[in-house]
Coordinates of C-alpha atoms and ligand atoms in Angstrom, one line a residue:
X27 CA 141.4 81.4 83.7
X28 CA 138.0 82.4 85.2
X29 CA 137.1 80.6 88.2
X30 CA 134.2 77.8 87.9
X31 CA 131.0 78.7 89.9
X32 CA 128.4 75.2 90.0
X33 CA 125.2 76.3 92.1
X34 CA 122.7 73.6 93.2
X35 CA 119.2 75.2 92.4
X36 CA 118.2 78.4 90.2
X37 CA 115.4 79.6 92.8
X38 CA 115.8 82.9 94.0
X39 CA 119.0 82.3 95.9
X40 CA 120.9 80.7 92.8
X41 CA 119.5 83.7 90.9
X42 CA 120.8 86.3 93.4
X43 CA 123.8 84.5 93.0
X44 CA 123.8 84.6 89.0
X45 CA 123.1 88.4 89.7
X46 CA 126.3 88.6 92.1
X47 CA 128.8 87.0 90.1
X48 CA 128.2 87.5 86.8
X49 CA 129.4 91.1 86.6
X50 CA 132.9 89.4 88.2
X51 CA 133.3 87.4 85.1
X52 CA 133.2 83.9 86.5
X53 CA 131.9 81.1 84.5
X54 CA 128.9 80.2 86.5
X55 CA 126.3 77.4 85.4
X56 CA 123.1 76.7 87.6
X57 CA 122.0 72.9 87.8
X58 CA 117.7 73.1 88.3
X59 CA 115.8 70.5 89.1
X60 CA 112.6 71.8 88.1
X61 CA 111.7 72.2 84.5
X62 CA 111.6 75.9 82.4
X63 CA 108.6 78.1 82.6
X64 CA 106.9 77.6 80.3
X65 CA 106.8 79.7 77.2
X66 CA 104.8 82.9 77.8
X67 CA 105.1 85.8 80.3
X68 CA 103.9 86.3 83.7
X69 CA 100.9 84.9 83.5
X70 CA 101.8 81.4 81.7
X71 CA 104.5 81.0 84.7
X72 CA 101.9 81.8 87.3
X73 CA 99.4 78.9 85.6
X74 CA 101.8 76.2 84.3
X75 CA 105.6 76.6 86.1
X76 CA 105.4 73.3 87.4
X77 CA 108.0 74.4 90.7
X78 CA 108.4 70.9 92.3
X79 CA 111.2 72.2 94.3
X80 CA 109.4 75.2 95.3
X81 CA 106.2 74.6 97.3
X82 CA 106.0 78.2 98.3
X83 CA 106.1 79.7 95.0
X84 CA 102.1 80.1 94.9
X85 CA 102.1 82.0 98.4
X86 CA 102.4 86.1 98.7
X87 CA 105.4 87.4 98.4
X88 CA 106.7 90.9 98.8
X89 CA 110.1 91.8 98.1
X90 CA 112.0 94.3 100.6
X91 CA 113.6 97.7 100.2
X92 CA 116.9 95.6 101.4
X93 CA 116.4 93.5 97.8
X94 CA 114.8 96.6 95.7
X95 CA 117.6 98.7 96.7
X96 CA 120.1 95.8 95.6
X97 CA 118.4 95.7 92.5
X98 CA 118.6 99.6 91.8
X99 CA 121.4 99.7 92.9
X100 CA 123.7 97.2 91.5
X101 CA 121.0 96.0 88.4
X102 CA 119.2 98.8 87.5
X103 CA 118.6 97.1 84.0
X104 CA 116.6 94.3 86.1
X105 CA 114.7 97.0 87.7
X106 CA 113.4 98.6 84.5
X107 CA 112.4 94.4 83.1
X108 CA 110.7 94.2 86.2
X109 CA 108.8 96.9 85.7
X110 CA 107.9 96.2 81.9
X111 CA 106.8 92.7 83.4
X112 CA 104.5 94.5 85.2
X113 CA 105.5 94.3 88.6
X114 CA 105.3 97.4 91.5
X115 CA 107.4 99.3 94.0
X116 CA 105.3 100.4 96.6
X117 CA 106.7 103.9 98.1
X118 CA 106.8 105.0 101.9
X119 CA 104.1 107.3 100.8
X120 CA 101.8 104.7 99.8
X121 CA 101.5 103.0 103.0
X122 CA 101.7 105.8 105.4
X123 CA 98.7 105.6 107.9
X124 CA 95.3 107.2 107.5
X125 CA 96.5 110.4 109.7
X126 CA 99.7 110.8 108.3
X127 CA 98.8 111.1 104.6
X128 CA 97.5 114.3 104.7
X129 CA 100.5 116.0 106.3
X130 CA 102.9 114.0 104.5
X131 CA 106.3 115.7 103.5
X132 CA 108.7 113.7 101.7
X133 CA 111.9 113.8 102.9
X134 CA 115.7 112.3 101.4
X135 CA 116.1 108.9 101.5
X136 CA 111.5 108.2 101.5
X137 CA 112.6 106.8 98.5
X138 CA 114.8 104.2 99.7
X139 CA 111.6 102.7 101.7
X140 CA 109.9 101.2 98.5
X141 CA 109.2 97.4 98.5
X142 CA 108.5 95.5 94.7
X143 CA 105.5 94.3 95.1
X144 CA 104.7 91.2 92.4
X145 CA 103.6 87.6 92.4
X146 CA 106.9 85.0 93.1
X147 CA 106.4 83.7 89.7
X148 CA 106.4 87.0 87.7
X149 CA 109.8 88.0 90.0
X150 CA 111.5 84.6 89.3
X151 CA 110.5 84.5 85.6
X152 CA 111.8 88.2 85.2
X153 CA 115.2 87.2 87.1
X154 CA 115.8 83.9 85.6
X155 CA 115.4 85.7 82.0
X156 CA 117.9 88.7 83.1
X157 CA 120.5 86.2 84.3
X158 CA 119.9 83.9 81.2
X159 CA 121.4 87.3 78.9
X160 CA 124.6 86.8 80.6
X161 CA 127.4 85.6 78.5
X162 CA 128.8 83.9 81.6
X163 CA 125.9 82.4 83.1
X164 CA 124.3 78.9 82.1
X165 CA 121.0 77.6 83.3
X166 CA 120.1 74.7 83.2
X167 CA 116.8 72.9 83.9
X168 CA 115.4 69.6 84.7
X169 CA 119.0 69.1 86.0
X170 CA 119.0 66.8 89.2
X171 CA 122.2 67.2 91.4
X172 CA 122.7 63.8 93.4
X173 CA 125.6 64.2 95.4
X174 CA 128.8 66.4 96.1
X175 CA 132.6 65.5 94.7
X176 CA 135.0 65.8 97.5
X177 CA 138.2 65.4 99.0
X178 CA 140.0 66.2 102.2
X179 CA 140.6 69.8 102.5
X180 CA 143.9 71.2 103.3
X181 CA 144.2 71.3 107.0
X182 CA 141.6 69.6 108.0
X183 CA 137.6 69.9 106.5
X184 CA 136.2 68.8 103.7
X185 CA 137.1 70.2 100.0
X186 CA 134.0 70.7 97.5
X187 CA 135.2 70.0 93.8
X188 CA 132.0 69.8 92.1
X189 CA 128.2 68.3 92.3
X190 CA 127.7 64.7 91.1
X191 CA 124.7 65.3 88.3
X192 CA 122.0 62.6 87.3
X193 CA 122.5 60.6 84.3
X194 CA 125.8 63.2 82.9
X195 CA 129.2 63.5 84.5
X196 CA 130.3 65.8 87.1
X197 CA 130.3 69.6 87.1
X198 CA 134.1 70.2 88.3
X199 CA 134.3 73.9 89.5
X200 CA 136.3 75.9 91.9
X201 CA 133.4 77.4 93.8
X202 CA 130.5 75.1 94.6
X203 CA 127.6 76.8 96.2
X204 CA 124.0 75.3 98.0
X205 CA 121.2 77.1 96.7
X206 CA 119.4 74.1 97.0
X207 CA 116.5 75.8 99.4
X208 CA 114.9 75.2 102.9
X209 CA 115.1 71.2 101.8
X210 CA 118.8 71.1 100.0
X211 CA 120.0 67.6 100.2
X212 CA 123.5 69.0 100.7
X213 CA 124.0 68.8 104.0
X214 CA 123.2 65.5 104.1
X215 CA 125.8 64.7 101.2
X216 CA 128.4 66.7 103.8
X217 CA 127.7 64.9 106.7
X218 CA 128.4 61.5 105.2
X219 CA 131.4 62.9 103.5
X220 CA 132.7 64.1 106.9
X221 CA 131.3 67.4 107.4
X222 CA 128.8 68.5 110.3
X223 CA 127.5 71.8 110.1
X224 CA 126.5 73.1 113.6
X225 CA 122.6 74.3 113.3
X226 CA 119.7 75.8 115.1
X227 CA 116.5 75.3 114.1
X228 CA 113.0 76.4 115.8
X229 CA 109.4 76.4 114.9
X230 CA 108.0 79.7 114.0
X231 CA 104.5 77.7 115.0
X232 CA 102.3 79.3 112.4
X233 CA 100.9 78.0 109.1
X234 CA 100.3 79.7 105.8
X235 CA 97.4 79.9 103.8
X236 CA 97.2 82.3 100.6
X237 CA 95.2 82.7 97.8
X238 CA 95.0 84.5 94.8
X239 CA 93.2 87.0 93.2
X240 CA 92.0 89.6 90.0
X241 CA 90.5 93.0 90.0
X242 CA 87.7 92.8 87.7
X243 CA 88.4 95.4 84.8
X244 CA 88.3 98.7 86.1
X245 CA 87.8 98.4 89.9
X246 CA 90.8 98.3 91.1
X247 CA 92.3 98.7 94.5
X248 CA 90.0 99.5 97.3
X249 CA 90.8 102.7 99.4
X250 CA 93.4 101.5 101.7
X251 CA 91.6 101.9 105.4
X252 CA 93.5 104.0 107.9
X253 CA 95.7 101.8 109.4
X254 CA 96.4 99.2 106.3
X255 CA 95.5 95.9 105.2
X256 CA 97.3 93.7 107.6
X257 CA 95.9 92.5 110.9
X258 CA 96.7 90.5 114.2
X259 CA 93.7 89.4 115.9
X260 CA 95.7 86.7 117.8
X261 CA 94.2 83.4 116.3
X262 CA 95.2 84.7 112.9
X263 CA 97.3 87.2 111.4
X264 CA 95.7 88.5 107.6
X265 CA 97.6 91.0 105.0
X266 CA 97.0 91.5 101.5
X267 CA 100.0 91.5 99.0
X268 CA 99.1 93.8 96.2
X269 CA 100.7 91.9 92.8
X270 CA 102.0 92.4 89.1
X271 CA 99.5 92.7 86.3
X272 CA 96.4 93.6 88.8
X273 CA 96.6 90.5 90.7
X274 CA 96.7 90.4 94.5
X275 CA 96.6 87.8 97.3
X276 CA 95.6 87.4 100.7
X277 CA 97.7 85.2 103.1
X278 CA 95.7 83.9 106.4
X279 CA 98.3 83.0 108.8
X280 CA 97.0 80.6 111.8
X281 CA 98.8 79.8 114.8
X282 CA 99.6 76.0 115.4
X283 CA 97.8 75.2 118.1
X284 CA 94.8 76.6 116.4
X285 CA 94.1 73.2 114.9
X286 CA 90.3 73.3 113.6
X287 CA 91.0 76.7 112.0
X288 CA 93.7 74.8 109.9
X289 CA 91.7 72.5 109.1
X290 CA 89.1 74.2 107.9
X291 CA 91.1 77.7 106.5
X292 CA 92.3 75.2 103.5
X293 CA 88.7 75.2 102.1
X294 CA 87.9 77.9 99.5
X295 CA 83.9 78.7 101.0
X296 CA 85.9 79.2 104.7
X297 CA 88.7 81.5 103.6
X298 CA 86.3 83.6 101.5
X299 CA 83.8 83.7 104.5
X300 CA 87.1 84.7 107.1
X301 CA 88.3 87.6 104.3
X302 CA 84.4 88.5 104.3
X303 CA 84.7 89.0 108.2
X304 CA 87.8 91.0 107.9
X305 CA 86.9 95.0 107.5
X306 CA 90.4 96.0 105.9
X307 CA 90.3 93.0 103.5
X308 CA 86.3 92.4 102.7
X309 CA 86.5 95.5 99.9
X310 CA 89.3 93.6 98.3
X311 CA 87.6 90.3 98.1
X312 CA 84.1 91.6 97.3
X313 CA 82.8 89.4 94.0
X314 CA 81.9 92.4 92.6
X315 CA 85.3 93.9 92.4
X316 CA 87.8 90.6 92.5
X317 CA 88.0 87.0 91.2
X318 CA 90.2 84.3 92.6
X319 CA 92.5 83.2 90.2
X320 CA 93.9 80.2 92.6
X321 CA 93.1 77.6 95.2
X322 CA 93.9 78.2 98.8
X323 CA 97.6 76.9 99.1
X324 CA 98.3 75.7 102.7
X325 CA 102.3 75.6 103.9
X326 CA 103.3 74.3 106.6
X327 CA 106.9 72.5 108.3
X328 CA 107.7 76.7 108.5
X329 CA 110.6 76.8 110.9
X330 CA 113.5 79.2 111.5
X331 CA 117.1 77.6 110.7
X332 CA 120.4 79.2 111.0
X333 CA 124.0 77.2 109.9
X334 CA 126.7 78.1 110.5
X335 CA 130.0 77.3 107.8
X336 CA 133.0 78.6 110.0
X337 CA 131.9 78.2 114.1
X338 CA 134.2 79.8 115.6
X339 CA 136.2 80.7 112.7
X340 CA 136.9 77.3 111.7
X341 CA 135.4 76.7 108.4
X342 CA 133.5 72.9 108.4
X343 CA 133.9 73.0 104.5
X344 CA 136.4 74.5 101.4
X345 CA 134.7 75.9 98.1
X346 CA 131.4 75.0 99.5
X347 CA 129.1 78.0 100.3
X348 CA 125.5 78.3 101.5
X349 CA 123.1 80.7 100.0
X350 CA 119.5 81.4 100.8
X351 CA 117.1 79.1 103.1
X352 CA 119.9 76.9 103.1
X353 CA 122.1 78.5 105.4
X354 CA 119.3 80.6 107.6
X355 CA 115.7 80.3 107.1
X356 CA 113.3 82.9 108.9
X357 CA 109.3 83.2 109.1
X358 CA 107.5 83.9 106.2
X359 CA 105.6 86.6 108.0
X360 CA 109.0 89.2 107.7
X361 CA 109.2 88.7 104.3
X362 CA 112.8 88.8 104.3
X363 CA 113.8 85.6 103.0
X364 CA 114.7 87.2 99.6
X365 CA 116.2 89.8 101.0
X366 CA 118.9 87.3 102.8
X367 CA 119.5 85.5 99.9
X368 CA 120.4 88.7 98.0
X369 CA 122.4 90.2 101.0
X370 CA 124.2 86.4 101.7
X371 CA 125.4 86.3 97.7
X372 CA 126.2 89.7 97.6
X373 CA 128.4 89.1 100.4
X374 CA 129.9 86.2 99.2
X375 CA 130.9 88.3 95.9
X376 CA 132.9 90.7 98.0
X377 CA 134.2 87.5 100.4
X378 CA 135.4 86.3 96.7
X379 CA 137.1 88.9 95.4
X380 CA 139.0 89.7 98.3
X381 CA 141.4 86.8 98.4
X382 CA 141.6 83.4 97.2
X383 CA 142.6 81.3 99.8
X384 CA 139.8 78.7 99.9
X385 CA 139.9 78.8 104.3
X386 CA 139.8 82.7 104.5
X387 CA 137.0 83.3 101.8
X388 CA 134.7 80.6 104.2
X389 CA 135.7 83.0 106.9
X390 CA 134.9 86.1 105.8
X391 CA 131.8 85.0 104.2
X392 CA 130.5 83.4 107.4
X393 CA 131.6 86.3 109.5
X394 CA 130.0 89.1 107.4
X395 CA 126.8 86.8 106.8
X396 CA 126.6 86.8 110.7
X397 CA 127.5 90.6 111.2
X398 CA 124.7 91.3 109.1
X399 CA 121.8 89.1 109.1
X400 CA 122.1 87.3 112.8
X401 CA 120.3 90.6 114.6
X402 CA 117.0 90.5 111.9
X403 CA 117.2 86.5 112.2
X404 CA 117.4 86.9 116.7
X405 CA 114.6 89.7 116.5
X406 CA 112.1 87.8 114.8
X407 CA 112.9 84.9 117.0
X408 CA 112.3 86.9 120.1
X409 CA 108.7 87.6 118.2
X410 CA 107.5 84.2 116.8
X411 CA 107.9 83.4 120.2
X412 CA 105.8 85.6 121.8
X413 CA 103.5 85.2 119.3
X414 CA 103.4 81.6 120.1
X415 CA 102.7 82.3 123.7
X416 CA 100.3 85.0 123.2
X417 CA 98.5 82.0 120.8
X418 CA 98.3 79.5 123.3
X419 CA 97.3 82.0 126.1
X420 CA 94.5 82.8 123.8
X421 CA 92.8 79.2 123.8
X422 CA 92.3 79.3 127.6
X423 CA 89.6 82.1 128.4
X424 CA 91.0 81.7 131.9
X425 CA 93.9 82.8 131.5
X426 CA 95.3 86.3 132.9
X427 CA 98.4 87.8 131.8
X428 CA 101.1 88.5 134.5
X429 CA 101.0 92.7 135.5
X430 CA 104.7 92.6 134.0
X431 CA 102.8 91.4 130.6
X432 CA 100.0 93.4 130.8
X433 CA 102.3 96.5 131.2
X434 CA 104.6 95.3 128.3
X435 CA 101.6 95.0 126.1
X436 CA 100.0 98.5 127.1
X437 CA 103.6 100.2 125.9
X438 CA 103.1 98.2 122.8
X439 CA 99.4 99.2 121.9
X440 CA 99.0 102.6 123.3
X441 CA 102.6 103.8 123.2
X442 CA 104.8 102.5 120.5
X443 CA 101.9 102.0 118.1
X444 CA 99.7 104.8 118.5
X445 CA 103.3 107.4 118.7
X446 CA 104.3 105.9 115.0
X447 CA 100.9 106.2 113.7
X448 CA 101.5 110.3 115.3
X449 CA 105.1 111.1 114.0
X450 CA 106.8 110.2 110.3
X451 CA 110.4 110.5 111.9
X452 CA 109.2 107.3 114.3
X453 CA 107.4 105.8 111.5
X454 CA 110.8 106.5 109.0
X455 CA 112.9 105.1 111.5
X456 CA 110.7 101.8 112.3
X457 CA 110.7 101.1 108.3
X458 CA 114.3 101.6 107.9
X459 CA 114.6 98.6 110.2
X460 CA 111.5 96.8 109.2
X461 CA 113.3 96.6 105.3
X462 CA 116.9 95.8 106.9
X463 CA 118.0 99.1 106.0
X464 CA 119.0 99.8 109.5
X465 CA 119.8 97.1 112.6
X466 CA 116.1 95.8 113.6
X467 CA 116.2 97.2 117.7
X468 CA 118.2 100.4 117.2
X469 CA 115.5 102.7 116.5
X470 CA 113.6 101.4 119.7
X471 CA 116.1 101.7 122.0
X472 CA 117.3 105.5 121.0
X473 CA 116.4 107.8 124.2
X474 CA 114.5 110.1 121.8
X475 CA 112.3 107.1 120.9
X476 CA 111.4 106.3 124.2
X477 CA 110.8 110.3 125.2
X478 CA 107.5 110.0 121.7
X479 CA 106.5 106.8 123.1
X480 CA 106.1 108.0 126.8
X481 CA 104.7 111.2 125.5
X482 CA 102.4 109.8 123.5
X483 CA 101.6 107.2 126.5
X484 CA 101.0 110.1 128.7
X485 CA 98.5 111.7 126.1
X486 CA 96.1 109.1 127.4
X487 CA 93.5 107.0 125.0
X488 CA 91.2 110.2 124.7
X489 CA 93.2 112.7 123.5
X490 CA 95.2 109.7 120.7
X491 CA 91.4 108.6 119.7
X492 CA 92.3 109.7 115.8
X493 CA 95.3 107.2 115.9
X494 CA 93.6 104.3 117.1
X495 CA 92.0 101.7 114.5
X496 CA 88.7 100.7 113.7
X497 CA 88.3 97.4 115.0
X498 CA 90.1 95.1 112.3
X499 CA 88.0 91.9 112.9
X500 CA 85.7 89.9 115.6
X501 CA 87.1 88.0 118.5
X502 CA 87.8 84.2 118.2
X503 CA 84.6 83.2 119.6
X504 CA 82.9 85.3 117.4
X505 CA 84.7 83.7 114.0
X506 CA 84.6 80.4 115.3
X507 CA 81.3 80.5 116.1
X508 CA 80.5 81.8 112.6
X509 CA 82.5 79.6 110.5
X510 CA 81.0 76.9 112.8
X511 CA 84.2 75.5 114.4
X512 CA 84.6 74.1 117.7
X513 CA 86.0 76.8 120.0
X514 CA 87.6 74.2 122.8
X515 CA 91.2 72.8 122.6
X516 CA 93.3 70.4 124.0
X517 CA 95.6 73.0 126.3
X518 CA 97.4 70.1 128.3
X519 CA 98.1 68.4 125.4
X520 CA 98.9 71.6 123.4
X521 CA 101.0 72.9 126.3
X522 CA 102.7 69.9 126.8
X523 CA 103.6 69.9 122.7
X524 CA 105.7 73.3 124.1
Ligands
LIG7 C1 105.0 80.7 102.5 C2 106.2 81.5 102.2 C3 106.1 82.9 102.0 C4 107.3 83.7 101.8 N1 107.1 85.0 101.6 C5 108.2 85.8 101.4 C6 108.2 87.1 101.1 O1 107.1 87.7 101.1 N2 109.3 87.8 100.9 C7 110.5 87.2 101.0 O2 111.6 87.9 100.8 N3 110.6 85.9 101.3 C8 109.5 85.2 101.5 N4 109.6 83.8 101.7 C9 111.0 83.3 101.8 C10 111.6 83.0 100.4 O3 110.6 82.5 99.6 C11 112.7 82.1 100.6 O4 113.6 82.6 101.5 C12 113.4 81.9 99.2 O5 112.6 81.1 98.4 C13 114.8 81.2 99.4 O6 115.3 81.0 98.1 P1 116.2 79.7 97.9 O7 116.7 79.8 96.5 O8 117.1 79.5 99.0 O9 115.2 78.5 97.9 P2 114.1 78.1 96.9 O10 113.5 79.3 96.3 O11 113.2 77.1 97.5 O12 114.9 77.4 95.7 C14 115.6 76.2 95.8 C15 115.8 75.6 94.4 O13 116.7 74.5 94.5 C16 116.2 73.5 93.7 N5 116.8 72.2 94.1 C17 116.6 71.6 95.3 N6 117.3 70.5 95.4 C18 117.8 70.3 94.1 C19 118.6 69.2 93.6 N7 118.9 68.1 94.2 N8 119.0 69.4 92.3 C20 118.7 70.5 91.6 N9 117.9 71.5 92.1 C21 117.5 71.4 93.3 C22 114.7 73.6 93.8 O14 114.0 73.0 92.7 C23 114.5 75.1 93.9 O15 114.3 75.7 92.6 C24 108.5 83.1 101.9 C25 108.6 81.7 102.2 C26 107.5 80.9 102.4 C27 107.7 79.5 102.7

């Protein structure tokens, strides 16, 4: 008999899932909270999906090679719905810089570098209908899950026989899995039942503000400027996320300790007046060429998590496995959450089908989730952190960086910057890690990386003028002063908040 599969949650983790198993020919039913879309396409979801469980499912999202080529891959039917839906895959080509687009020769495996652009709702309707054609999978919505059935597992752990369900009787199944998101109950449920899962959690101290927008008929897309339309100027980060069915949206991302620019971002007149301020993202906002078509939705609480089922090879839990934000969370600013979750089921599909002792398939499926994912989820660590510092450092104009700093930050801007704005085989190499293609560092730390950058270095800022951008937006006294916020801060207390 075909093994039972019960997931918590059908958001895009219990989807990936859906995607993952159903070719094995398990019977696999997803319990949703939330309610259907409703009837419509892509643009009754994006207006009336009323995602309780999903507060980020109104904020940009762009979907990675890592996912795309998954998709192609192993769906390619999913791929061509997505496309009828309207959505996009953005190619290498596309978002080469300014100087490189005129020499551009594509190469083998350019085509591997294409991220699916499209709004979170269009994606998710798309999915959920693909997964719904499946004569194995069930979805069903408006479904609470309250609790976990368990027992003692054999030797030691604790055994997952079903979910408990509001108001019906429990779904019994051999496989139970948490797709329950960045705020699944579950673990809860496990701890009181006996089980503590080890886990590291950490602030990525930044806050999210997006909204969204139309091209008026016939204008569409701006010319891209040279060097793109994202942007770090410190006290915010800025990108526009081209969208399905010529929508797009800007996401305005403000460091914590930048507290009156939170404040204030949140109001529609001060976002338009930041994106108005911004020279790669003003064209795209321009009232003569784009409507909004939302509110400015503000996220914050964004942290990264990382669980871990089997420390040390032990597994905490039998028949119970974590997908998506509910085993590792990362910052929204990667864009790689999707990605996990459809690298994480994936992996649990092969972890499946390889044996079917309950303790082994918890090991494998940890070990492989760490193998893979840990170095992308330790690298943007490592960033957010910096960033974080680099925030802070920025609120105290007396501050001067440390000569080891300074040095670190001239290899960053004039070497490592400027050399993969020179050279598509840098450039090739940096994406392939960027879209979890290849391990995030190993590009970097390849001798005949180092030998561009320091060549490029020695070129001096004269002679690599072409490959330097236009400035992509005023200082922070400059902004503040224009939006009329208060430019001071609180550094002790802020520093002593770490
Ligand atoms: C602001 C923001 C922007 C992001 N941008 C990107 C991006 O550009 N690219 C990218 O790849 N990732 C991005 N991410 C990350 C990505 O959205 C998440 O990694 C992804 O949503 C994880 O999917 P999930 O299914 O684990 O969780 P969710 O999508 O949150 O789904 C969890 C589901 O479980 C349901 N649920 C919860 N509890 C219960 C219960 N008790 N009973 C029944 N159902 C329940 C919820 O209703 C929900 O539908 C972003 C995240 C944020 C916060």
């Amino acid at each position: 008999m075909a093994e039972r599969v019960a997931v918590l949650g059908a958001g895009m983790a219990g989807l990936c899932v859906a995607l993952a198993l159903a070719p094995t020919g398990r019977e696999i039913t997803l319990y949703e909270r939330d309610p259907p879309p409703p009837e419509g396409g892509a643009e009754a979801a994006f207006e009336g999906w009323a995602r309780r469980g999903v507060g980020h499912l109104r904020h940009s999202h762009a979907f990675l090679a890592r996912l795309r080529n998954l998709i192609r891959a192993e769906h390619p039917g999913l791929l061509e719905d997505l496309r009828a839906a309207g959505a996009r895959e953005l190619t290498f080509a596309e978002g080469l810089p300014g100087p490189l687009r005129d020499r551009y020769v594509a190469e083998p495996g350019d085509e591997e570098l294409a991220v699916i652009v499209s709004r979170r709702t269009t994606m998710e309707l798309v999915i959920r209908r693909y997964v719904e054609r499946r004569n194995n999978v069930t979805l069903r919505s408006g479904m609470f899950v309250q609790g976990l059935v368990t027992e003692p597992g054999a030797g030691g752990g604790v055994a997952v026989r079903g979910l408990n369900l509001a108001g019906e009787s429990d779904a019994l199944a051999e496989i139970v899995i948490d797709a329950g998101g960045r705020a699944s109950p579950a673990v809860e449920w496990l701890r009181d039942a006996g089980a503590t899962i080890p886990e590291e959690e950490e602030d990525c101290a930044i806050l999210y503000y997006t909204r969204f927008y139309r091209h008026e008929p016939g204008a569409g897309e701006p010319p891209r400027g040279r060097f793109g339309v994202t942007g770090d100027l410190g006290y915010l980060k800025f990108a526009v996320f081209p969208a399905d069915n010529a929508t797009f949206s800007i996401t305005v991302a403000v460091p914590q300790v930048e507290e009156a620019l939170r404040a204030a971002v949140v109001r529609p007149e001060v976002f338009d007046r930041i994106c108005a301020r911004l020279p790669g993202i003003a064209p795209w906002t321009d009232p003569a060429r784009a409507s909004p078509i939302s509110r400015v939705h503000g996220m914050g609480d964004l942290k990264s998590r990382w669980r871990e089922m089997a420390p040390e090879g032990t597994p905490v839990t039998l028949n119970w496995f974590a997908v998506g934000d509910s085993l590792a969370r990362t910052n929204p600013l990667f864009g790689r959450g999707c990605s996990f979750a459809a690298a994480e089921a994936h992996l649990l599909r092969d972890a499946l089908s390889q044996t079917t002792d309950p303790a082994e398939r918890a090991r494998l499926y940890s070990h492989r989730v760490r193998a893979a994912l840990r170095p992308y989820y330790d690298d943007m660590r490592a960033q957010d952190r910096s960033a974080a510092r680099r925030a802070l450092h920025g609120l105290d104009p007396g501050y001067r960086r440390p000569w080891r700093a300074r040095l670190k930050r001239r290899l960053l801007e004039d070497g490592i910057t400027i050399a993969l704005r020179r050279d598509p085989v840098l450039l090739r190499a940096a994406m392939r890690a960027f879209h979890m293609l290849e391990p995030p560092q190993a590009w970097l730390t390849r001798p005949a990386t180092l030998a561009k950058v320091l060549a490029t270095w020695a070129r001096g800022r004269r002679a690599n003028a072409p490959y330097y951008a236009e400035k992509s937006g005023p200082g922070r006294t400059e902004m503040f002063a224009d939006l009329g916020l208060p430019a001071g801060a609180d550094l002790a207390r802020l520093r002593a908040a770490g």
